[in-house]
């Protein structure tokens, strides 16, 4: 049953309400329905960003400012439902970051957790907590909260990756701390590939108690080659899920839970010609296409996407993704937070 609508507004009542405002009080019964929605109605708008269209602007940014001067040279992907607020969804930030050959993005740390999803280039690095990883297209890389991190590009080609951060979540709690470092590049204490070997190989070091980065995965880089291989084998072994295709979530190998406490990353493979069944969940999802091309229908909106494009599906609106060619899509959302708070819901459309 629908809940009550607001009671009638009489002049007497209005005068009473006006008299409450200076005392920093207000009548709940006037606001009830806007405070407690019967079901989610997201402010997030369905939206797509074409990488081909954006690339000249990303490269122009590279002519206008260095990574060092900018601290991070990023074009923010801003949802039109949140103009001026640097959000791609209600709870998450995203942007395309460029690092040119020879550049360094200086060492710093902050309370916000970050993910990097590599869109173009090969051989630039990010260093986190004493370990450097050389990145390739499709790699998923984690910067846990409050870890020192710097980026650099010793390759011959530009690199662009999609940043995903929990900035609005940390902002909601007014819990942001950040600091820079005297040295642009951090000291390296472990060889490349160390965290993947130790924690990301279905093995764990003897005596390791876990929690190196709190609830965040100790694996720095989940290389695309491995993820792609897993998806290929999964797709050969059985049919796709009707709503998700062949989908694998990135997890923390210590716990089996999401790889990050605030951001839930996934990768899915959709066979050529496959259309996902109508589905909705309370988390708005940000997608980055790695391979293939197709469309996504979100309510009444149809958006086209191809390799490297980003699109956003708001929470609790039915959507279907269609793949014109065999496609691989990376995605992330705030689902771990919703799950931790007991808020997450999904609806597979068939009930
Ligand atoms: C940040 O530290 C990075 O480390 C990227 O690459 C984007 C956006 C806002 C605040 C900090 C990075 C960021 C950021």
CSV table of C-alpha atoms and ligand atoms in Angstrom, one decimal:
chain,number,residue,atom,x,y,z
A,1,UNK,CA,0.0,0.0,0.0
A,2,UNK,CA,1.2,3.5,-0.8
A,3,UNK,CA,2.0,5.7,2.2
A,4,UNK,CA,0.1,8.8,3.1
A,5,UNK,CA,0.4,12.0,1.1
A,6,UNK,CA,1.2,15.3,2.9
A,7,UNK,CA,-1.7,16.6,5.1
A,8,UNK,CA,-3.6,19.8,3.9
A,9,UNK,CA,-1.7,23.0,4.4
A,10,UNK,CA,-4.0,25.5,6.3
A,11,UNK,CA,-2.9,29.1,7.0
A,12,UNK,CA,-2.8,28.3,10.6
A,13,UNK,CA,-0.5,25.3,10.1
A,14,UNK,CA,1.8,27.3,7.7
A,15,UNK,CA,2.2,30.0,10.3
A,16,UNK,CA,3.1,27.4,12.8
A,17,UNK,CA,5.7,25.9,10.5
A,18,UNK,CA,7.1,29.3,9.7
A,19,UNK,CA,7.5,29.9,13.4
A,20,UNK,CA,9.5,26.6,13.8
A,21,UNK,CA,12.1,27.4,11.2
A,22,UNK,CA,14.0,30.1,13.3
A,23,UNK,CA,14.3,27.4,16.1
A,24,UNK,CA,15.9,25.0,13.6
A,25,UNK,CA,12.9,22.7,13.7
A,26,UNK,CA,10.4,21.4,11.1
A,27,UNK,CA,7.3,19.2,11.0
A,28,UNK,CA,8.1,15.7,9.8
A,29,UNK,CA,4.6,15.1,8.5
A,30,UNK,CA,5.2,17.8,5.8
A,31,UNK,CA,8.3,16.0,4.6
A,32,UNK,CA,7.6,12.3,5.2
A,33,UNK,CA,7.1,11.2,1.7
A,34,UNK,CA,10.2,13.0,0.4
A,35,UNK,CA,12.3,11.5,3.2
A,36,UNK,CA,11.1,7.9,2.9
A,37,UNK,CA,10.6,7.0,-0.7
A,38,UNK,CA,8.5,3.9,-1.4
A,39,UNK,CA,11.2,2.8,-3.8
A,40,UNK,CA,14.4,4.3,-5.2
A,41,UNK,CA,14.1,7.0,-7.8
A,42,UNK,CA,17.7,7.7,-8.7
A,43,UNK,CA,19.0,11.2,-9.5
A,44,UNK,CA,21.7,9.5,-11.5
A,45,UNK,CA,21.1,9.8,-15.3
A,46,UNK,CA,21.8,7.1,-17.8
A,47,UNK,CA,24.8,8.5,-19.7
A,48,UNK,CA,27.6,7.4,-22.0
A,49,UNK,CA,31.0,8.9,-22.8
A,50,UNK,CA,32.6,8.1,-26.1
A,51,UNK,CA,36.4,7.5,-25.8
A,52,UNK,CA,36.9,8.3,-29.4
A,53,UNK,CA,35.2,11.7,-29.0
A,54,UNK,CA,37.0,12.4,-25.7
A,55,UNK,CA,40.5,11.4,-26.7
A,56,UNK,CA,41.4,14.6,-28.5
A,57,UNK,CA,40.4,16.5,-25.4
A,58,UNK,CA,42.3,14.2,-23.1
A,59,UNK,CA,45.4,14.7,-25.4
A,60,UNK,CA,44.8,18.5,-25.5
A,61,UNK,CA,44.9,18.5,-21.7
A,62,UNK,CA,48.3,16.8,-22.1
A,63,UNK,CA,49.5,19.9,-24.0
A,64,UNK,CA,48.1,22.4,-21.6
A,65,UNK,CA,49.3,21.0,-18.2
A,66,UNK,CA,51.8,18.5,-17.0
A,67,UNK,CA,50.8,15.6,-14.7
A,68,UNK,CA,53.1,17.1,-12.0
A,69,UNK,CA,51.6,20.6,-12.1
A,70,UNK,CA,48.1,19.1,-12.2
A,71,UNK,CA,49.0,16.6,-9.4
A,72,UNK,CA,46.7,14.3,-11.4
A,73,UNK,CA,45.8,15.1,-15.0
A,74,UNK,CA,42.2,13.9,-15.2
A,75,UNK,CA,39.1,14.7,-17.1
A,76,UNK,CA,36.3,14.1,-14.6
A,77,UNK,CA,33.3,12.1,-16.0
A,78,UNK,CA,30.4,14.0,-14.4
A,79,UNK,CA,26.9,12.6,-14.3
A,80,UNK,CA,24.5,15.3,-15.7
A,81,UNK,CA,22.3,14.6,-12.7
A,82,UNK,CA,25.1,15.9,-10.5
A,83,UNK,CA,26.4,19.0,-12.4
A,84,UNK,CA,29.5,20.6,-10.7
A,85,UNK,CA,29.7,17.8,-8.1
A,86,UNK,CA,32.4,15.6,-9.6
A,87,UNK,CA,30.3,12.4,-9.4
A,88,UNK,CA,29.6,9.8,-11.9
A,89,UNK,CA,27.0,8.3,-9.6
A,90,UNK,CA,25.5,9.4,-6.3
A,91,UNK,CA,28.4,7.7,-4.4
A,92,UNK,CA,31.3,7.4,-6.8
A,93,UNK,CA,33.7,9.5,-8.7
A,94,UNK,CA,35.3,8.6,-12.1
A,95,UNK,CA,37.7,10.2,-14.5
A,96,UNK,CA,40.0,9.5,-17.4
A,97,UNK,CA,43.6,10.1,-16.3
A,98,UNK,CA,46.4,10.7,-18.8
A,99,UNK,CA,50.1,10.1,-18.2
A,100,UNK,CA,52.5,10.9,-21.0
A,101,UNK,CA,55.9,9.4,-21.6
A,102,UNK,CA,58.5,10.7,-19.2
A,103,UNK,CA,55.9,12.1,-16.7
A,104,UNK,CA,55.5,11.5,-13.0
A,105,UNK,CA,52.3,12.0,-11.0
A,106,UNK,CA,53.7,12.8,-7.6
A,107,UNK,CA,53.5,10.6,-4.5
A,108,UNK,CA,50.6,11.3,-2.1
A,109,UNK,CA,48.0,9.6,0.0
A,110,UNK,CA,44.4,10.1,1.0
A,111,UNK,CA,41.4,8.5,2.8
A,112,UNK,CA,39.7,7.8,-0.5
A,113,UNK,CA,40.2,4.4,-2.1
A,114,UNK,CA,40.9,4.3,-5.8
A,115,UNK,CA,40.8,1.8,-8.6
A,116,UNK,CA,42.5,2.2,-12.0
A,117,UNK,CA,41.2,0.4,-15.0
A,118,UNK,CA,43.6,0.7,-18.0
A,119,UNK,CA,42.0,1.9,-21.2
A,120,UNK,CA,44.9,2.7,-23.5
A,121,UNK,CA,48.7,2.2,-23.5
A,122,UNK,CA,51.2,-0.2,-22.1
A,123,UNK,CA,54.0,0.0,-19.7
A,124,UNK,CA,53.2,3.0,-17.5
A,125,UNK,CA,53.3,2.2,-13.8
A,126,UNK,CA,51.7,2.9,-10.6
A,127,UNK,CA,53.5,2.4,-7.3
A,128,UNK,CA,51.6,1.6,-4.1
A,129,UNK,CA,53.0,1.0,-0.7
A,130,UNK,CA,56.5,0.2,-2.0
A,131,UNK,CA,55.6,-1.9,-5.0
A,132,UNK,CA,55.4,-0.8,-8.6
A,133,UNK,CA,53.2,-2.4,-11.3
A,134,UNK,CA,53.6,-1.9,-15.0
A,135,UNK,CA,50.1,-1.7,-16.5
A,136,UNK,CA,48.4,-2.9,-19.6
A,137,UNK,CA,45.0,-2.5,-21.2
A,138,UNK,CA,42.3,-4.1,-19.1
A,139,UNK,CA,44.3,-4.4,-16.0
A,140,UNK,CA,42.5,-3.6,-12.7
A,141,UNK,CA,44.7,-1.9,-10.2
A,142,UNK,CA,43.9,-1.0,-6.6
A,143,UNK,CA,45.1,1.9,-4.5
A,144,UNK,CA,43.8,1.1,-0.9
A,145,UNK,CA,42.8,4.0,1.3
A,146,UNK,CA,45.7,5.9,2.9
A,147,UNK,CA,48.5,4.2,1.0
A,148,UNK,CA,51.2,6.2,-0.7
A,149,UNK,CA,50.9,6.2,-4.5
A,150,UNK,CA,52.6,7.8,-7.4
A,151,UNK,CA,52.4,7.1,-11.1
A,152,UNK,CA,54.9,7.3,-13.9
A,153,UNK,CA,55.3,6.5,-17.6
A,154,UNK,CA,58.7,5.2,-18.8
A,155,UNK,CA,57.1,3.8,-22.0
A,156,UNK,CA,57.1,5.5,-25.4
A,157,UNK,CA,53.3,5.9,-25.5
A,158,UNK,CA,50.7,7.8,-23.6
A,159,UNK,CA,48.6,5.9,-21.1
A,160,UNK,CA,45.0,6.6,-20.1
A,161,UNK,CA,43.1,4.8,-17.4
A,162,UNK,CA,39.7,5.2,-15.8
A,163,UNK,CA,40.0,6.2,-12.2
A,164,UNK,CA,37.1,5.1,-9.8
A,165,UNK,CA,37.2,6.6,-6.3
A,166,UNK,CA,34.8,6.6,-3.4
A,167,UNK,CA,35.1,10.4,-3.0
A,168,UNK,CA,31.4,11.1,-2.4
A,169,UNK,CA,31.2,8.3,0.2
A,170,UNK,CA,34.1,9.7,2.2
A,171,UNK,CA,32.7,13.2,1.7
A,172,UNK,CA,29.3,12.0,3.1
A,173,UNK,CA,31.1,11.0,6.3
A,174,UNK,CA,33.3,14.2,6.3
A,175,UNK,CA,36.2,11.9,6.9
A,176,UNK,CA,38.7,13.0,4.3
A,177,UNK,CA,42.4,13.3,5.0
A,178,UNK,CA,45.2,13.8,2.4
A,179,UNK,CA,48.9,14.6,2.4
A,180,UNK,CA,51.7,15.0,-0.1
A,181,UNK,CA,55.2,13.7,0.1
A,182,UNK,CA,58.6,15.5,-0.2
A,183,UNK,CA,59.7,13.1,-2.9
A,184,UNK,CA,57.7,12.7,-6.1
A,185,UNK,CA,58.5,9.0,-6.3
A,186,UNK,CA,58.2,6.6,-3.4
A,187,UNK,CA,61.0,4.2,-2.4
A,188,UNK,CA,60.4,0.7,-3.8
A,189,UNK,CA,60.7,-2.1,-1.2
A,190,UNK,CA,59.4,-5.1,-3.2
A,191,UNK,CA,59.9,-6.3,-6.8
A,192,UNK,CA,57.3,-6.0,-9.5
A,193,UNK,CA,54.7,-8.7,-9.3
A,194,UNK,CA,55.3,-9.4,-5.6
A,195,UNK,CA,51.8,-9.0,-4.3
A,196,UNK,CA,50.3,-11.1,-7.2
A,197,UNK,CA,52.7,-13.9,-6.5
A,198,UNK,CA,52.2,-13.9,-2.7
A,199,UNK,CA,48.5,-13.3,-2.4
A,200,UNK,CA,46.9,-13.6,-5.9
A,201,UNK,CA,48.0,-17.1,-7.0
A,202,UNK,CA,45.6,-19.2,-4.8
A,203,UNK,CA,48.4,-19.3,-2.2
A,204,UNK,CA,49.1,-17.4,1.0
A,205,UNK,CA,52.4,-16.8,2.7
A,206,UNK,CA,52.9,-19.0,5.8
A,207,UNK,CA,52.2,-17.0,8.9
A,208,UNK,CA,50.4,-14.2,7.1
A,209,UNK,CA,47.6,-13.0,9.3
A,210,UNK,CA,45.8,-10.9,6.6
A,211,UNK,CA,44.6,-7.4,6.7
A,212,UNK,CA,47.7,-5.8,5.1
A,213,UNK,CA,45.4,-3.1,3.8
A,214,UNK,CA,42.4,-3.6,6.1
A,215,UNK,CA,39.5,-5.0,4.1
A,216,UNK,CA,41.1,-4.1,0.8
A,217,UNK,CA,42.7,-6.8,-1.3
A,218,UNK,CA,46.5,-7.2,-0.8
A,219,UNK,CA,46.8,-7.8,-4.6
A,220,UNK,CA,47.9,-4.6,-6.4
A,221,UNK,CA,47.2,-5.5,-10.0
A,222,UNK,CA,44.7,-8.1,-11.4
A,223,UNK,CA,46.1,-8.4,-14.9
A,224,UNK,CA,43.7,-8.6,-17.8
A,225,UNK,CA,45.5,-11.6,-19.3
A,226,UNK,CA,44.4,-13.7,-16.4
A,227,UNK,CA,40.9,-12.3,-16.2
A,228,UNK,CA,40.3,-12.8,-19.9
A,229,UNK,CA,41.6,-16.4,-19.7
A,230,UNK,CA,39.2,-17.1,-16.8
A,231,UNK,CA,36.3,-15.6,-18.7
A,232,UNK,CA,37.1,-17.6,-21.9
A,233,UNK,CA,37.2,-20.8,-20.0
A,234,UNK,CA,34.0,-20.0,-18.1
A,235,UNK,CA,32.3,-19.3,-21.4
A,236,UNK,CA,33.4,-22.6,-22.9
A,237,UNK,CA,32.2,-24.5,-19.9
A,238,UNK,CA,28.6,-23.5,-19.8
A,239,UNK,CA,25.9,-21.0,-20.7
A,240,UNK,CA,25.9,-17.4,-19.6
A,241,UNK,CA,23.7,-16.2,-16.8
A,242,UNK,CA,20.7,-14.6,-18.4
A,243,UNK,CA,21.1,-11.3,-16.6
A,244,UNK,CA,24.9,-11.0,-16.2
A,245,UNK,CA,26.4,-13.0,-19.0
A,246,UNK,CA,29.6,-14.7,-18.0
A,247,UNK,CA,30.5,-12.6,-14.9
A,248,UNK,CA,33.3,-12.7,-12.5
A,249,UNK,CA,33.7,-10.3,-9.5
A,250,UNK,CA,37.1,-9.1,-8.3
A,251,UNK,CA,37.6,-10.3,-4.7
A,252,UNK,CA,40.0,-10.0,-1.9
A,253,UNK,CA,41.7,-13.5,-1.8
A,254,UNK,CA,42.0,-13.2,2.0
A,255,UNK,CA,38.3,-13.2,2.5
A,256,UNK,CA,36.5,-13.9,-0.7
A,257,UNK,CA,34.6,-10.6,-0.2
A,258,UNK,CA,34.8,-7.7,-2.7
A,259,UNK,CA,38.3,-6.6,-3.5
A,260,UNK,CA,37.6,-3.1,-2.0
A,261,UNK,CA,35.4,-2.2,0.9
A,262,UNK,CA,33.6,0.6,-0.8
A,263,UNK,CA,33.8,-0.3,-4.5
A,264,UNK,CA,32.7,-3.6,-6.1
A,265,UNK,CA,34.5,-4.3,-9.4
A,266,UNK,CA,33.4,-6.9,-12.0
A,267,UNK,CA,34.2,-8.2,-15.4
A,268,UNK,CA,31.7,-9.8,-17.8
A,269,UNK,CA,31.9,-11.5,-21.1
A,270,UNK,CA,28.8,-11.3,-23.4
A,271,UNK,CA,28.7,-13.6,-26.4
A,272,UNK,CA,28.1,-12.1,-29.8
A,273,UNK,CA,24.4,-11.4,-30.3
A,274,UNK,CA,23.6,-11.9,-26.5
A,275,UNK,CA,21.1,-9.6,-24.8
A,276,UNK,CA,21.0,-9.7,-21.0
A,277,UNK,CA,17.6,-10.2,-19.5
A,278,UNK,CA,16.0,-7.2,-17.8
A,279,UNK,CA,17.6,-6.6,-14.4
A,280,UNK,CA,17.9,-4.0,-11.8
A,281,UNK,CA,19.7,-3.6,-8.5
A,282,UNK,CA,20.0,-0.7,-6.0
A,283,UNK,CA,23.6,0.1,-6.9
A,284,UNK,CA,24.2,2.4,-9.9
A,285,UNK,CA,26.9,0.7,-12.1
A,286,UNK,CA,29.7,2.3,-14.1
A,287,UNK,CA,30.8,0.3,-17.1
A,288,UNK,CA,34.0,0.5,-19.2
A,289,UNK,CA,34.0,-1.5,-22.4
A,290,UNK,CA,37.2,-3.5,-23.0
A,291,UNK,CA,36.3,-5.4,-26.1
A,292,UNK,CA,33.4,-5.4,-28.6
A,293,UNK,CA,30.5,-3.0,-29.1
A,294,UNK,CA,26.7,-2.9,-28.6
A,295,UNK,CA,23.9,-1.0,-26.9
A,296,UNK,CA,22.4,-0.7,-23.5
A,297,UNK,CA,18.8,0.0,-22.9
A,298,UNK,CA,18.1,1.7,-19.6
A,299,UNK,CA,14.3,2.3,-19.1
A,300,UNK,CA,13.4,4.2,-22.3
A,301,UNK,CA,17.0,5.3,-23.0
A,302,UNK,CA,19.1,3.5,-25.5
A,303,UNK,CA,22.9,4.2,-25.5
A,304,UNK,CA,25.5,2.8,-27.9
A,305,UNK,CA,28.9,1.8,-26.7
A,306,UNK,CA,32.1,0.5,-28.1
A,307,UNK,CA,35.6,-0.5,-26.8
A,308,UNK,CA,36.9,2.0,-24.2
A,309,UNK,CA,33.6,3.9,-23.8
A,310,UNK,CA,32.1,4.4,-20.4
A,311,UNK,CA,28.4,4.3,-19.5
A,312,UNK,CA,26.4,4.5,-16.4
A,313,UNK,CA,23.3,2.6,-15.4
A,314,UNK,CA,21.4,4.2,-12.5
A,315,UNK,CA,20.2,2.1,-9.6
A,316,UNK,CA,16.8,0.4,-9.6
A,317,UNK,CA,15.9,0.9,-13.2
A,318,UNK,CA,15.6,-2.1,-15.5
A,319,UNK,CA,18.3,-2.4,-18.1
A,320,UNK,CA,19.5,-4.8,-20.8
A,321,UNK,CA,22.9,-4.9,-22.4
A,322,UNK,CA,23.2,-6.1,-26.0
A,323,UNK,CA,26.4,-7.2,-27.5
A,324,UNK,CA,26.8,-6.8,-31.3
A,325,UNK,CA,30.1,-8.7,-31.2
A,326,UNK,CA,31.6,-10.8,-28.4
A,327,UNK,CA,32.2,-8.2,-25.7
A,328,UNK,CA,34.0,-7.8,-22.4
A,329,UNK,CA,32.8,-5.1,-20.0
A,330,UNK,CA,34.4,-4.0,-16.8
A,331,UNK,CA,32.1,-2.4,-14.2
A,332,UNK,CA,32.1,-1.0,-10.6
A,333,UNK,CA,29.6,0.2,-8.1
A,334,UNK,CA,29.0,0.9,-4.4
A,335,UNK,CA,27.5,-2.5,-3.9
A,336,UNK,CA,29.9,-3.5,-1.1
A,337,UNK,CA,28.7,-0.6,1.0
A,338,UNK,CA,25.1,-1.3,0.4
A,339,UNK,CA,25.6,-5.0,1.2
A,340,UNK,CA,27.5,-4.1,4.4
A,341,UNK,CA,24.6,-2.0,5.5
A,342,UNK,CA,21.9,-4.5,4.5
A,343,UNK,CA,20.5,-2.2,1.8
A,344,UNK,CA,21.4,-3.9,-1.4
A,345,UNK,CA,18.5,-5.4,-3.4
A,346,UNK,CA,18.3,-6.9,-6.9
A,347,UNK,CA,15.4,-7.8,-9.1
A,348,UNK,CA,16.0,-10.3,-11.9
A,349,UNK,CA,12.9,-9.1,-13.7
A,350,UNK,CA,11.1,-12.4,-13.8
A,351,UNK,CA,9.3,-12.1,-10.5
B,1,LIG,C1,43.9,10.8,-7.0
B,1,LIG,O1,44.7,10.7,-6.0
B,1,LIG,C2,44.1,10.1,-8.2
B,1,LIG,O2,46.1,9.1,-7.4
B,1,LIG,C3,43.2,10.2,-9.3
B,1,LIG,O3,45.7,9.0,-9.5
B,1,LIG,C4,42.1,11.0,-9.2
B,1,LIG,C5,40.7,12.4,-7.9
B,1,LIG,C6,40.5,13.1,-6.7
B,1,LIG,C7,41.3,13.1,-5.7
B,1,LIG,C8,42.4,12.3,-5.7
B,1,LIG,C9,45.4,9.3,-8.4
B,1,LIG,C10,41.8,11.7,-8.0
B,1,LIG,C11,42.7,11.6,-6.9
